[in-house]
């Protein structure tokens, strides 16, 4: 998906779907929510299979150009959709 031009981080860049995980939200639930938000509500009925490709989340701590500190955890999911 292409990131919107008005975003602070990597505006206009192409990349995978990303989403912040809500407090106490399971990674699988966040992945489904991200798909719904980015591709539309009916996408869930087309999921044939999904798999977490990472055993544990990858933690990233960084400082942005404007001084903000970002703490993120990343999981990588593979999702197979049917037609």
PDB file of C-alpha atoms in Angstrom:
ATOM      1  CA  UNK A   1       0.000   0.000   0.000  1.00  0.00           C
ATOM      2  CA  UNK A   2       1.138   3.570  -0.595  1.00  0.00           C
ATOM      3  CA  UNK A   3       1.446   5.816   2.456  1.00  0.00           C
ATOM      4  CA  UNK A   4      -0.438   9.108   2.346  1.00  0.00           C
ATOM      5  CA  UNK A   5       1.588  12.186   1.392  1.00  0.00           C
ATOM      6  CA  UNK A   6       0.655  14.096   4.575  1.00  0.00           C
ATOM      7  CA  UNK A   7       2.148  11.543   7.019  1.00  0.00           C
ATOM      8  CA  UNK A   8       5.242  12.558   9.017  1.00  0.00           C
ATOM      9  CA  UNK A   9       6.996   9.222   8.611  1.00  0.00           C
ATOM     10  CA  UNK A  10       7.898   8.132   5.070  1.00  0.00           C
ATOM     11  CA  UNK A  11       5.217  10.131   3.223  1.00  0.00           C
ATOM     12  CA  UNK A  12       4.360   8.665  -0.188  1.00  0.00           C
ATOM     13  CA  UNK A  13       6.413   5.506   0.372  1.00  0.00           C
ATOM     14  CA  UNK A  14       5.169   2.037  -0.581  1.00  0.00           C
ATOM     15  CA  UNK A  15       5.111  -0.641   2.100  1.00  0.00           C
ATOM     16  CA  UNK A  16       3.181  -3.372   3.886  1.00  0.00           C
ATOM     17  CA  UNK A  17       0.064  -2.738   5.937  1.00  0.00           C
ATOM     18  CA  UNK A  18       0.985  -1.549   9.411  1.00  0.00           C
ATOM     19  CA  UNK A  19      -1.082  -0.949  12.509  1.00  0.00           C
ATOM     20  CA  UNK A  20      -0.607  -0.024  16.142  1.00  0.00           C
ATOM     21  CA  UNK A  21      -1.731  -2.738  18.544  1.00  0.00           C
ATOM     22  CA  UNK A  22      -4.220  -1.570  21.150  1.00  0.00           C
ATOM     23  CA  UNK A  23      -3.545  -2.311  24.808  1.00  0.00           C
ATOM     24  CA  UNK A  24      -4.385  -5.973  25.584  1.00  0.00           C
ATOM     25  CA  UNK A  25      -5.102  -6.684  21.881  1.00  0.00           C
ATOM     26  CA  UNK A  26      -3.759  -9.956  20.468  1.00  0.00           C
ATOM     27  CA  UNK A  27      -1.449  -9.719  17.458  1.00  0.00           C
ATOM     28  CA  UNK A  28      -3.852 -11.789  15.312  1.00  0.00           C
ATOM     29  CA  UNK A  29      -6.744  -9.463  16.161  1.00  0.00           C
ATOM     30  CA  UNK A  30      -4.634  -6.418  15.293  1.00  0.00           C
ATOM     31  CA  UNK A  31      -3.666  -7.973  11.950  1.00  0.00           C
ATOM     32  CA  UNK A  32      -7.325  -8.590  11.065  1.00  0.00           C
ATOM     33  CA  UNK A  33      -8.257  -5.075  12.182  1.00  0.00           C
ATOM     34  CA  UNK A  34      -5.486  -3.605  10.010  1.00  0.00           C
ATOM     35  CA  UNK A  35      -6.706  -5.539   6.959  1.00  0.00           C
ATOM     36  CA  UNK A  36     -10.267  -4.342   7.584  1.00  0.00           C
ATOM     37  CA  UNK A  37      -9.215  -0.716   8.018  1.00  0.00           C
ATOM     38  CA  UNK A  38      -6.936  -0.642   4.967  1.00  0.00           C
ATOM     39  CA  UNK A  39      -8.832  -2.867   2.528  1.00  0.00           C
ATOM     40  CA  UNK A  40     -12.450  -2.618   3.667  1.00  0.00           C
ATOM     41  CA  UNK A  41     -14.791  -4.496   5.970  1.00  0.00           C
ATOM     42  CA  UNK A  42     -15.618  -7.345   3.600  1.00  0.00           C
ATOM     43  CA  UNK A  43     -11.980  -8.494   3.260  1.00  0.00           C
ATOM     44  CA  UNK A  44     -12.221 -10.837   6.259  1.00  0.00           C
ATOM     45  CA  UNK A  45     -14.598 -13.174   4.431  1.00  0.00           C
ATOM     46  CA  UNK A  46     -11.874 -13.724   1.805  1.00  0.00           C
ATOM     47  CA  UNK A  47      -9.128 -14.853   4.216  1.00  0.00           C
ATOM     48  CA  UNK A  48      -8.245 -18.459   3.395  1.00  0.00           C
ATOM     49  CA  UNK A  49      -5.258 -18.716   5.723  1.00  0.00           C
ATOM     50  CA  UNK A  50      -3.098 -16.486   7.888  1.00  0.00           C
ATOM     51  CA  UNK A  51       0.154 -17.213   9.659  1.00  0.00           C
ATOM     52  CA  UNK A  52       2.410 -15.318  12.035  1.00  0.00           C
ATOM     53  CA  UNK A  53       5.878 -15.424  10.439  1.00  0.00           C
ATOM     54  CA  UNK A  54       7.693 -14.202  13.547  1.00  0.00           C
ATOM     55  CA  UNK A  55       8.075 -16.255  16.706  1.00  0.00           C
ATOM     56  CA  UNK A  56       8.120 -13.137  18.864  1.00  0.00           C
ATOM     57  CA  UNK A  57       7.684  -9.481  18.086  1.00  0.00           C
ATOM     58  CA  UNK A  58      10.672  -7.414  16.968  1.00  0.00           C
ATOM     59  CA  UNK A  59      11.144  -4.360  19.175  1.00  0.00           C
ATOM     60  CA  UNK A  60      12.317  -1.114  17.582  1.00  0.00           C
ATOM     61  CA  UNK A  61      13.262   2.021  19.513  1.00  0.00           C
ATOM     62  CA  UNK A  62      14.066   5.077  17.430  1.00  0.00           C
ATOM     63  CA  UNK A  63      14.185   8.866  17.513  1.00  0.00           C
ATOM     64  CA  UNK A  64      12.534  10.690  14.627  1.00  0.00           C
ATOM     65  CA  UNK A  65      13.898  13.821  12.932  1.00  0.00           C
ATOM     66  CA  UNK A  66      11.658  16.045  15.045  1.00  0.00           C
ATOM     67  CA  UNK A  67      12.909  14.507  18.315  1.00  0.00           C
ATOM     68  CA  UNK A  68      10.008  12.156  19.022  1.00  0.00           C
ATOM     69  CA  UNK A  69      10.959   8.797  20.514  1.00  0.00           C
ATOM     70  CA  UNK A  70       9.091   5.884  18.986  1.00  0.00           C
ATOM     71  CA  UNK A  71       8.804   2.468  20.601  1.00  0.00           C
ATOM     72  CA  UNK A  72       7.336  -0.171  18.317  1.00  0.00           C
ATOM     73  CA  UNK A  73       6.946  -3.908  18.250  1.00  0.00           C
ATOM     74  CA  UNK A  74       6.555  -5.559  14.869  1.00  0.00           C
ATOM     75  CA  UNK A  75       5.152  -8.919  13.817  1.00  0.00           C
ATOM     76  CA  UNK A  76       5.100 -10.104  10.222  1.00  0.00           C
ATOM     77  CA  UNK A  77       1.954 -11.909   9.039  1.00  0.00           C
ATOM     78  CA  UNK A  78       1.262 -13.708   5.791  1.00  0.00           C
ATOM     79  CA  UNK A  79      -2.355 -13.673   4.663  1.00  0.00           C
ATOM     80  CA  UNK A  80      -3.766 -15.671   1.761  1.00  0.00           C
ATOM     81  CA  UNK A  81      -6.968 -14.282   0.275  1.00  0.00           C
ATOM     82  CA  UNK A  82      -9.390 -16.102  -2.010  1.00  0.00           C
ATOM     83  CA  UNK A  83     -11.188 -14.461  -4.906  1.00  0.00           C
TER      84      UNK A  83
END
